[in-house]
mmCIF file of C-alpha atoms and ligand atoms in Angstrom:
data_model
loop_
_atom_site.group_PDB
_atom_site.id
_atom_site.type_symbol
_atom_site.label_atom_id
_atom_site.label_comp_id
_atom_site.label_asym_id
_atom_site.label_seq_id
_atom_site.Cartn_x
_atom_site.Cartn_y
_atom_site.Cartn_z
ATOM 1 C CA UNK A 57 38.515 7.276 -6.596
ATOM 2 C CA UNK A 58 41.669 7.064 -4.945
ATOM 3 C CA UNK A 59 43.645 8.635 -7.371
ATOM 4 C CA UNK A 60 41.162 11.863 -6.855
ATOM 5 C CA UNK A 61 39.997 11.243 -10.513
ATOM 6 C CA UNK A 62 35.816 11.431 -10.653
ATOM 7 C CA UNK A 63 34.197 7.970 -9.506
ATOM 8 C CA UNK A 64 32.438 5.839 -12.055
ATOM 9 C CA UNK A 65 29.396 3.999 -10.993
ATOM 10 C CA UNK A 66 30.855 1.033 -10.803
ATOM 11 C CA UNK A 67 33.100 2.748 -8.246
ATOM 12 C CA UNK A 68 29.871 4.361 -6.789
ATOM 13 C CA UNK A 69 28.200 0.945 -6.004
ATOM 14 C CA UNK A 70 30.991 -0.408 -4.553
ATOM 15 C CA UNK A 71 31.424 2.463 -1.876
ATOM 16 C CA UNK A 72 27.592 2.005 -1.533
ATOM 17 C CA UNK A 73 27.690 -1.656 -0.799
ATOM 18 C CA UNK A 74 30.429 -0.847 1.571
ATOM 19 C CA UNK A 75 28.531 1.679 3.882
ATOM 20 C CA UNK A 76 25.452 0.130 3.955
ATOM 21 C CA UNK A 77 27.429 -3.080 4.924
ATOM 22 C CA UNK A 78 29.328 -1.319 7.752
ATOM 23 C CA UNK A 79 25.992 0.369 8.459
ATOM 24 C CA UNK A 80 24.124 -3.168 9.492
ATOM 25 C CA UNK A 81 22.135 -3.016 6.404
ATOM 26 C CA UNK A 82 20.846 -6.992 5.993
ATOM 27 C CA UNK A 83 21.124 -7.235 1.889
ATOM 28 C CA UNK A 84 23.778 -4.608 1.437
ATOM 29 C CA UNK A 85 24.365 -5.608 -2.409
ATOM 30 C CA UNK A 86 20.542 -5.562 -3.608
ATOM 31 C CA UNK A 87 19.854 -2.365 -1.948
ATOM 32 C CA UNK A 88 23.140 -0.599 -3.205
ATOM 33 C CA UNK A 89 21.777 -1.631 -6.574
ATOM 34 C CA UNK A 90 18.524 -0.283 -6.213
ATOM 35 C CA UNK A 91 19.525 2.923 -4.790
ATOM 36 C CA UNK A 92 22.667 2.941 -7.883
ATOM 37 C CA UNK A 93 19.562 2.463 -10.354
ATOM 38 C CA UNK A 94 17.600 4.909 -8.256
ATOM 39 C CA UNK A 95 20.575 7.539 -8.471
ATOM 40 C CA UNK A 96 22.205 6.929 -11.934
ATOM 41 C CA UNK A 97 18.355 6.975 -13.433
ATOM 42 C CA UNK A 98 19.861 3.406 -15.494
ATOM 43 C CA UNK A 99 17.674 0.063 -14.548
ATOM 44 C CA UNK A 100 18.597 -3.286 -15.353
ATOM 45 C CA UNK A 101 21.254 -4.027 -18.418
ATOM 46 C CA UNK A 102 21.329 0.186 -19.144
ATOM 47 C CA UNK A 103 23.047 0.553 -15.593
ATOM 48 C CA UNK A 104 25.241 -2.643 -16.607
ATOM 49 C CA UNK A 105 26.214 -0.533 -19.448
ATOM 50 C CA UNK A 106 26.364 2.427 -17.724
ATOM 51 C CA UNK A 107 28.742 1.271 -14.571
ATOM 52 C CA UNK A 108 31.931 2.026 -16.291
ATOM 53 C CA UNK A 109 30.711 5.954 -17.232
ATOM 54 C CA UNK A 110 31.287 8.752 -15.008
ATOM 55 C CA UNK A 111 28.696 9.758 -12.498
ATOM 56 C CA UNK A 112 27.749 13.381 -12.241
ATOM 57 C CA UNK A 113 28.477 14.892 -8.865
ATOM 58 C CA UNK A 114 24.999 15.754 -7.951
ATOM 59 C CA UNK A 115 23.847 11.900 -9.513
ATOM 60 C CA UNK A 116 26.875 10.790 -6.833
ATOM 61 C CA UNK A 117 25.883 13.231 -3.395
ATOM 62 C CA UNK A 118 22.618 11.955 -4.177
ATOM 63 C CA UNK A 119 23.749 8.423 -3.917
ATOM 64 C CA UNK A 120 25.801 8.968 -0.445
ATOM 65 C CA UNK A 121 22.889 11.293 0.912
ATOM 66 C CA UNK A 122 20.192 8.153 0.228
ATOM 67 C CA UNK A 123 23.312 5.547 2.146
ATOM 68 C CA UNK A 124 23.243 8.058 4.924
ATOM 69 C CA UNK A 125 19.398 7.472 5.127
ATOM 70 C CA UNK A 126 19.042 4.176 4.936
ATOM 71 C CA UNK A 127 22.227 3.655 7.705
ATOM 72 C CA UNK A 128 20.279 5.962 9.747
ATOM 73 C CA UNK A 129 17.481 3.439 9.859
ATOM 74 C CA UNK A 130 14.828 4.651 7.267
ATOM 75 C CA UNK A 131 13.423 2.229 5.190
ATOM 76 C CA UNK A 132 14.248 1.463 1.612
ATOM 77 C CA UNK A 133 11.374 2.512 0.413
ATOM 78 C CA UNK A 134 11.255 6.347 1.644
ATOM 79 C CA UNK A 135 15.138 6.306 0.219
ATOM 80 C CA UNK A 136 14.180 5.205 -2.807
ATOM 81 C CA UNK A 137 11.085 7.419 -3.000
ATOM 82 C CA UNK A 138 9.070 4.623 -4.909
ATOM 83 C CA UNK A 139 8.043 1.250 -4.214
ATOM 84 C CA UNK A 140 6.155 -1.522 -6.540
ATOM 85 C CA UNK A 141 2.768 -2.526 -6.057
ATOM 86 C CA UNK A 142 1.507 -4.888 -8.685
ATOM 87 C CA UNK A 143 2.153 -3.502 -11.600
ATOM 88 C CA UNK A 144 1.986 0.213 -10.186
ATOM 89 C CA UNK A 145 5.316 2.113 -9.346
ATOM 90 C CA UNK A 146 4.097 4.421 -6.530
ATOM 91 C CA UNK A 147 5.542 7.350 -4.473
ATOM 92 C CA UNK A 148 5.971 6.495 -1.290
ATOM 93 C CA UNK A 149 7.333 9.296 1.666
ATOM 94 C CA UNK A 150 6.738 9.650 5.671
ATOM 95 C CA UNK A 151 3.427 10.412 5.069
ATOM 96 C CA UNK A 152 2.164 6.771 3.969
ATOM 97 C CA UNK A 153 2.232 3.217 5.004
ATOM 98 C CA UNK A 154 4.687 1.581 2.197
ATOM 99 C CA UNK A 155 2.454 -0.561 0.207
ATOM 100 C CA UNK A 156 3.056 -4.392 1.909
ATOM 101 C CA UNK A 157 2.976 -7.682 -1.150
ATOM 102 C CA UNK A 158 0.001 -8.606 1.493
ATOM 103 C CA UNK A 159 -1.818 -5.876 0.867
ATOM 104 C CA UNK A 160 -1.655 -7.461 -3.432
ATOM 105 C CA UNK A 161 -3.224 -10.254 -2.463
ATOM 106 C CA UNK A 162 -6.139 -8.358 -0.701
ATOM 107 C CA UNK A 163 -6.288 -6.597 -3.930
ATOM 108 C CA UNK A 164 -6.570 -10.243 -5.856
ATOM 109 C CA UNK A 165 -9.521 -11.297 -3.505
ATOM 110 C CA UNK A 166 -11.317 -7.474 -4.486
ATOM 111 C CA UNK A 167 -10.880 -8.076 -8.543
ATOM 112 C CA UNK A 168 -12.410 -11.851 -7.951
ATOM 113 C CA UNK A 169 -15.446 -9.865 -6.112
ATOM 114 C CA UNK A 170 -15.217 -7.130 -9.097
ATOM 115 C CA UNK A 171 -15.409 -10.007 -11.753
ATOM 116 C CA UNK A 172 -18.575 -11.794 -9.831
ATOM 117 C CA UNK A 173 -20.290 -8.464 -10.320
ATOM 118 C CA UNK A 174 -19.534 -7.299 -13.472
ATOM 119 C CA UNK A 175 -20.946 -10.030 -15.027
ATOM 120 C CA UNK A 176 -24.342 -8.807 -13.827
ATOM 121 C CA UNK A 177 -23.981 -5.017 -14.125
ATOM 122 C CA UNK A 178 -21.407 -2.362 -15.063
ATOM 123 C CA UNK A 179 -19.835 -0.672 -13.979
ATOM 124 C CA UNK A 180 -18.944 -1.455 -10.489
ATOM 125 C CA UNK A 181 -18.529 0.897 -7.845
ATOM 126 C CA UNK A 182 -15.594 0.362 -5.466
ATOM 127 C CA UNK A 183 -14.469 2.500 -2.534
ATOM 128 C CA UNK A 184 -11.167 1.939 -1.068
ATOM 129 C CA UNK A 185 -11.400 3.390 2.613
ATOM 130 C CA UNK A 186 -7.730 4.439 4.192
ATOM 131 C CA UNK A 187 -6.304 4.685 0.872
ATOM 132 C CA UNK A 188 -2.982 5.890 2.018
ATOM 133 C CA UNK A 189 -0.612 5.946 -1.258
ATOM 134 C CA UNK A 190 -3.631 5.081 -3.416
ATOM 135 C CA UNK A 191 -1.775 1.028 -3.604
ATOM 136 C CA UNK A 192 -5.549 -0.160 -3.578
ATOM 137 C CA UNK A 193 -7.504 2.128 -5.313
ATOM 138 C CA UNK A 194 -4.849 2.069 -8.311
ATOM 139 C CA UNK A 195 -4.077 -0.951 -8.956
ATOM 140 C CA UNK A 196 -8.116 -1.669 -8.818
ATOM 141 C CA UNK A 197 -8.667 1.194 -10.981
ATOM 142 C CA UNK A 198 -5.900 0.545 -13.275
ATOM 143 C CA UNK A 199 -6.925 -3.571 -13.094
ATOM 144 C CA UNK A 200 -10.612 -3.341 -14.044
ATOM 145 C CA UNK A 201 -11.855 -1.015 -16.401
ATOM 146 C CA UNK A 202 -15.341 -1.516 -15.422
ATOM 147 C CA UNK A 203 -15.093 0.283 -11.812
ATOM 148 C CA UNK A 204 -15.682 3.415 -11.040
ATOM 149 C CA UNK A 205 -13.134 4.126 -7.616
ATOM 150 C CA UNK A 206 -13.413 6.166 -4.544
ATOM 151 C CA UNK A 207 -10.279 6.151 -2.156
ATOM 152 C CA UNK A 208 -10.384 7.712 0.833
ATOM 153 C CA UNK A 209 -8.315 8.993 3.951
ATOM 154 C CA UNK A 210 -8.473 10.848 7.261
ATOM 155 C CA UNK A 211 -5.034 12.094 6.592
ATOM 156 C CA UNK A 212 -4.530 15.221 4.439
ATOM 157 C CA UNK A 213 -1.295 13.992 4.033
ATOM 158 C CA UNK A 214 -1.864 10.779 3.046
ATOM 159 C CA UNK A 215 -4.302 12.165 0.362
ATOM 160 C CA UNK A 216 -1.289 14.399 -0.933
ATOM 161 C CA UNK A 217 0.716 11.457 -2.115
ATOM 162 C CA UNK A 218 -2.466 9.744 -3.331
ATOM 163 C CA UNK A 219 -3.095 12.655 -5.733
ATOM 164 C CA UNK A 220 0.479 12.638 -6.951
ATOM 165 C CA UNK A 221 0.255 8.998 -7.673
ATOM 166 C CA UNK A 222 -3.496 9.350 -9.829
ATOM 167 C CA UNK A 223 -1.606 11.953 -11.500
ATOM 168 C CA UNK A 224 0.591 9.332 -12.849
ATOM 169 C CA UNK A 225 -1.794 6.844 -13.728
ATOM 170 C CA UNK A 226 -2.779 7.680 -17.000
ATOM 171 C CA UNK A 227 -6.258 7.288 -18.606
ATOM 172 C CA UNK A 228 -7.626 5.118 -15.337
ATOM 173 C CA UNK A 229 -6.929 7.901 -13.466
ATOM 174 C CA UNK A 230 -10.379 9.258 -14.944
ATOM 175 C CA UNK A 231 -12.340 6.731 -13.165
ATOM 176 C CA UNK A 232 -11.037 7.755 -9.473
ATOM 177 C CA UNK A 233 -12.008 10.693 -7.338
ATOM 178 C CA UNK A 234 -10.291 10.726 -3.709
ATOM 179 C CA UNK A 235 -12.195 12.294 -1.162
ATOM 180 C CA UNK A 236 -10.687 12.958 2.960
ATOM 181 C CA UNK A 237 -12.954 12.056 6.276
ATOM 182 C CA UNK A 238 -13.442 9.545 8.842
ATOM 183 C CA UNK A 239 -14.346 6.034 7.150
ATOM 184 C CA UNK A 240 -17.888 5.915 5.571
ATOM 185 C CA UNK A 241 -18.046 9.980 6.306
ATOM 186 C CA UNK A 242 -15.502 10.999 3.624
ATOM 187 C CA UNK A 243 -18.570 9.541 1.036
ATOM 188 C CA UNK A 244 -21.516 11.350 -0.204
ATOM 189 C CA UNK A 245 -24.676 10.130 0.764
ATOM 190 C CA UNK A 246 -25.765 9.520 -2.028
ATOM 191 C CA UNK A 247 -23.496 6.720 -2.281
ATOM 192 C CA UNK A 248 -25.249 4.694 0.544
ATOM 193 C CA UNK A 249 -26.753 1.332 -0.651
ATOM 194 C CA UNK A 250 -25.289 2.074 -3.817
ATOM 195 C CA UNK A 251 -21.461 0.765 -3.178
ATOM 196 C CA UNK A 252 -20.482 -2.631 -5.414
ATOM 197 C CA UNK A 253 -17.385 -3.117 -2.992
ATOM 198 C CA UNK A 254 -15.995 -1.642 -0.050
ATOM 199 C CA UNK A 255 -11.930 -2.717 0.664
ATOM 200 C CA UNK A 256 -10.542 -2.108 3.343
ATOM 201 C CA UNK A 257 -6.670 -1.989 4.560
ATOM 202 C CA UNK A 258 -7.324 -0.289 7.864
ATOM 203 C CA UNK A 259 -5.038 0.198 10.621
ATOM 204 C CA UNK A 260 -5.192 -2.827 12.914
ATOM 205 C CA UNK A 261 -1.848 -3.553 14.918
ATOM 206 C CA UNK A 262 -2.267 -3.777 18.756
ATOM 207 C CA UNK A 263 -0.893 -0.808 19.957
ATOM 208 C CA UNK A 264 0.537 -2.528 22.950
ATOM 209 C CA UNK A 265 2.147 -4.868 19.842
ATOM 210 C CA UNK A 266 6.480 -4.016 19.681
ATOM 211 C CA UNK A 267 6.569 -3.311 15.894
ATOM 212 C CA UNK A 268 10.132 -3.465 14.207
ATOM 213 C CA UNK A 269 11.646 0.403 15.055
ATOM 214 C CA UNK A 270 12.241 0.392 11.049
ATOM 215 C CA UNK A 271 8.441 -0.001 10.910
ATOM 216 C CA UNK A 272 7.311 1.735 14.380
ATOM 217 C CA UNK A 273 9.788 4.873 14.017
ATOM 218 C CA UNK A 274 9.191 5.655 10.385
ATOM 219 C CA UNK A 275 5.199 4.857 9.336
ATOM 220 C CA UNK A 276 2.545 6.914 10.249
ATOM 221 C CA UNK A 277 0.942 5.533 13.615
ATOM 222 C CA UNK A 278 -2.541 6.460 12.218
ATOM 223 C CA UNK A 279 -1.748 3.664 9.496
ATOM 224 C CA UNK A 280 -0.335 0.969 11.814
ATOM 225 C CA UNK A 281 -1.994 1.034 15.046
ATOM 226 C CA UNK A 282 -5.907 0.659 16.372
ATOM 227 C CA UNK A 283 -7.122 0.447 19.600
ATOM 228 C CA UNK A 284 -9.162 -2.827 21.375
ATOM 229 C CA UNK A 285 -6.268 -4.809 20.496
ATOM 230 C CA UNK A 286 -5.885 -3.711 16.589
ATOM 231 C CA UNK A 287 -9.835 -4.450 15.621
ATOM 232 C CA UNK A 288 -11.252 -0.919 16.613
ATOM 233 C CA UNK A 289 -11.046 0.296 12.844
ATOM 234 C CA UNK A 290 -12.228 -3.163 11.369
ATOM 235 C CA UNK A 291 -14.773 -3.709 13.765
ATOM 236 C CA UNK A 292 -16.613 0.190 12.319
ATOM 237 C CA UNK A 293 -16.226 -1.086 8.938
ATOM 238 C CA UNK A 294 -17.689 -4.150 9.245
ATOM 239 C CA UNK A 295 -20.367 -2.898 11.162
ATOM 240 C CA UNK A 296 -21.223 0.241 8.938
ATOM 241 C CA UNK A 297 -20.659 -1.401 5.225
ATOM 242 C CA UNK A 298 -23.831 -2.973 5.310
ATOM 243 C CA UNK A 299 -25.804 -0.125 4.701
ATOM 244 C CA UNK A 300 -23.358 1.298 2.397
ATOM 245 C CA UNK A 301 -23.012 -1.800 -0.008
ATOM 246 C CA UNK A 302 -25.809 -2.937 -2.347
ATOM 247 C CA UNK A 303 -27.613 -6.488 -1.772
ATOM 248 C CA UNK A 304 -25.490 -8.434 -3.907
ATOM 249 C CA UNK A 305 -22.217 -6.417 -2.632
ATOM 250 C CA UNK A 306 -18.926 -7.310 -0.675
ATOM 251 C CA UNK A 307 -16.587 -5.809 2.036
ATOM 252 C CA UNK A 308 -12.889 -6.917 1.773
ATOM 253 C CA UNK A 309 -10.835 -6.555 4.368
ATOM 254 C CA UNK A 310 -6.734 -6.453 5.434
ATOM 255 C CA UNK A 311 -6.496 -8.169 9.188
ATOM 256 C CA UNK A 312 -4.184 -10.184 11.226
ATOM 257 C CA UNK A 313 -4.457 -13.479 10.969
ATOM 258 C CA UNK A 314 -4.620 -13.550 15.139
ATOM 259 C CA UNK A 315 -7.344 -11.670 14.186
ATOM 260 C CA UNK A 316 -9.514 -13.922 12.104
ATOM 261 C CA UNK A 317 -12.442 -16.114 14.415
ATOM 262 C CA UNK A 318 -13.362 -12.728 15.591
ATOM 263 C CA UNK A 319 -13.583 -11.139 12.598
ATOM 264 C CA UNK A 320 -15.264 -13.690 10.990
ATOM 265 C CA UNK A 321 -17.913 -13.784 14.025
ATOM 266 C CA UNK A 322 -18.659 -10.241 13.841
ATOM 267 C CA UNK A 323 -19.043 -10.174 9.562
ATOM 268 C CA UNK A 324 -21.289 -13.402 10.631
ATOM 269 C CA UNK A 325 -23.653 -11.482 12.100
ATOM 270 C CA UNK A 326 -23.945 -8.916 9.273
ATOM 271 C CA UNK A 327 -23.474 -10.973 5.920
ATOM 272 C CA UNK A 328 -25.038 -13.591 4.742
ATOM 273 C CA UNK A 329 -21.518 -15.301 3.383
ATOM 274 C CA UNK A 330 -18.182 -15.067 4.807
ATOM 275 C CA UNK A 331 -14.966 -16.281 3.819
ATOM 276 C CA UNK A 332 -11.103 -15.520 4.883
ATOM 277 C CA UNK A 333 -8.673 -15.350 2.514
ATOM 278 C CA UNK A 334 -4.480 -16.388 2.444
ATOM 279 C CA UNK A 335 -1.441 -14.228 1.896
ATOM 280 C CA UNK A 336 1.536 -15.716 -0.393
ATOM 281 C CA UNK A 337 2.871 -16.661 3.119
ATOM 282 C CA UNK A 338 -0.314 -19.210 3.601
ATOM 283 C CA UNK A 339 -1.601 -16.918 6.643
ATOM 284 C CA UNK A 340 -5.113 -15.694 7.163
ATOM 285 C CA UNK A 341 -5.126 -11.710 5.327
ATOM 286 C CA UNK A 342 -8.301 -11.021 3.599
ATOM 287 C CA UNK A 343 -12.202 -11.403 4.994
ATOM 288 C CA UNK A 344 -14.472 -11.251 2.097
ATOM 289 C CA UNK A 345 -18.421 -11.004 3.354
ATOM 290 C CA UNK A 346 -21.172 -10.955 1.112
ATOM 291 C CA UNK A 347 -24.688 -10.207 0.533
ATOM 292 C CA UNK A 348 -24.967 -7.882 4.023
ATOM 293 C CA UNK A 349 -28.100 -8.898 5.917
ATOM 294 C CA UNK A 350 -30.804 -6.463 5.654
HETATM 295 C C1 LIG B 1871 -2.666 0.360 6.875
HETATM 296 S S1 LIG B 1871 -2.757 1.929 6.048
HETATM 297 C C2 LIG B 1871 -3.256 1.386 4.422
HETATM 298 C C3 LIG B 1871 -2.798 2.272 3.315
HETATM 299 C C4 LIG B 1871 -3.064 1.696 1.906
HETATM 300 N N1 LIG B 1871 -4.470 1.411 1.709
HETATM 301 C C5 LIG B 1871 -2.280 0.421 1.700
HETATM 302 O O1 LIG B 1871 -2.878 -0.663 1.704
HETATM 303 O O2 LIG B 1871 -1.051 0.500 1.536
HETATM 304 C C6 LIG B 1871 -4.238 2.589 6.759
HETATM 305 C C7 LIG B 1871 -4.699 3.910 6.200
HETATM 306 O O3 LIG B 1871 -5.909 4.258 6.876
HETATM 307 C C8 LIG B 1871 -5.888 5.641 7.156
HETATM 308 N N2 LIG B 1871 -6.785 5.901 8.289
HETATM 309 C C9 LIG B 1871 -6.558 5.777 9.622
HETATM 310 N N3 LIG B 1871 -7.648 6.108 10.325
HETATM 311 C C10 LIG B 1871 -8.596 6.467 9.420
HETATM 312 C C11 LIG B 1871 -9.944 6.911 9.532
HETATM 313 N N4 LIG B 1871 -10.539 7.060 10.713
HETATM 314 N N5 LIG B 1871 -10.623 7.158 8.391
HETATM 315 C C12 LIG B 1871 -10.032 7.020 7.168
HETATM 316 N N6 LIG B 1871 -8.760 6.605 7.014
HETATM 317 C C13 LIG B 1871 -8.045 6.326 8.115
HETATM 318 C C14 LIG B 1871 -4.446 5.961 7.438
HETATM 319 O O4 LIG B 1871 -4.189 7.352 7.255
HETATM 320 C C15 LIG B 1871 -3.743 5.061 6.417
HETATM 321 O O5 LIG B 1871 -3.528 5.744 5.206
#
């Protein structure tokens, strides 16, 4: 660029690595890729073909106006505009937690529940409450063809970028209907004793907790934070799924692991089996209860 002739995108990523470097970014070189890939609309060996070609000017101000995000402090994921969630590709903005690889193991404990069931009846009703992006209710959707998948959310904007996401799902996409409300109140009645599975990847972070500011200034506090120490939120759906689920049904559940004996004591006194289930890290991240006591 320095002789004023147009950059390429090799020159591009360079510059990129560069800012984001000066800019404190941790992995400057893997997110300069992403957002090159993001920008130049080339992934894998196409951009390594591509890195020697010109870049358009409005390909290259988008490129410097997604550096001047992320130096700012937003995360990756708004910058990019997308995020992976097993095998989804979802849109992710302000208005949504960004899907967590925590949150795919919860989903791996929900499709073992799924598979117990469906090999009694089909198909199996699942209703993901505090849907956010949709991560859940996708993936599930997308993952099973034997479900039929409610997601839910108190936040109209949250439901927004759900929507845009079932619009990209293809022919699953048929088997989901979002609905917004508090909890169980966003369902019709009629769905009461009726529900295969209820997942759940409610808010439950102490708000007295000091979140990372890249997490605490840019999610939505309705998706992070509960009150009595983080279990307000979990505590309602544990107690209210029972009358929701049918007698052979399940309630999963995202949590802390700080969060698990009481957890497990209060799903104890409602279900007839409980079990907690690991992350990839090892660490407490899913309760699974069973059979809810009548
Ligand atoms: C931790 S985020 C989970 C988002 C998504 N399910 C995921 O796993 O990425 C919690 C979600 O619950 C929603 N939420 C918070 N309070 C709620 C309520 N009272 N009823 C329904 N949804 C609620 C938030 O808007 C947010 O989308």
């Amino acid at each position: 660029m320095t002789d004023g002739s147009p950059p390429t995108w090799r020159m591009l990523q360079a510059e990129a690595v560069d800012g984001l470097r000066a800019g404190g970014v941790e992995s400057p070189e893997t997110e300069a890729r992403r957002m090159v890939e993001e920008a130049s609309g080339c992934t894998g060996t196409e951009l390594v073909m591509a890195l020697d070609e010109v870049a358009v000017e409005r390909a290259a101000a988008r490129l410097r106006s997604m550096i001047e995000r992320r130096t700012a402090g937003e995360p990756l994921q708004y910058v990019l505009g997308s995020w992976g969630f097993r095998h989804l590709d979802l849109m992710v903005d302000r208005r949504v937690l960004i899907p967590r690889p925590e949150t795919e193991s919860v989903v791996d404990a929900v499709l073992a529940e799924i598979d117990r069931i469906s090999a009694t009846r089909q198909p199996v009703d699942v209703v993901d409450l505090g849907t956010g992006s949709g991560a859940i209710a996708l993936a599930v959707a997308s993952e099973r063809t034997c479900t039929r998948v409610w997601g839910t959310d108190a936040s109209e904007d949250a439901l927004v970028v759900a929507r845009g996401n079932l619009a990209g799902l293809g022919r699953a996409a048929a088997r989901v209907r979002l609905a917004a409300g508090s909890w169980f109140e966003a369902l019709p009645s009629s769905l009461r004793g009726g529900l295969d599975v209820v997942v759940s990847n409610p808010p439950y972070v102490d708000p007295s907790a000091r979140l990372p500011d890249e997490v605490h200034d840019w999610e939505p506090h309705t998706a992070l934070y509960s009150d009595s120490a983080g279990t307000a939120d979990l505590d309602r759906i544990i107690a209210e799924s029972p009358e929701w689920l049918r007698g052979d049904g399940a309630l999963v559940c995202e949590h802390s692991p700080e969060q698990t004996a009481e957890l497990v004591d209060r799903a104890a006194a409602r279900f007839a089996e409980v079990e907690v289930r690991r992350d990839l890290a090892g660490r407490d991240r899913a309760l699974v209860a069973r059979r809810p006591l009548r």
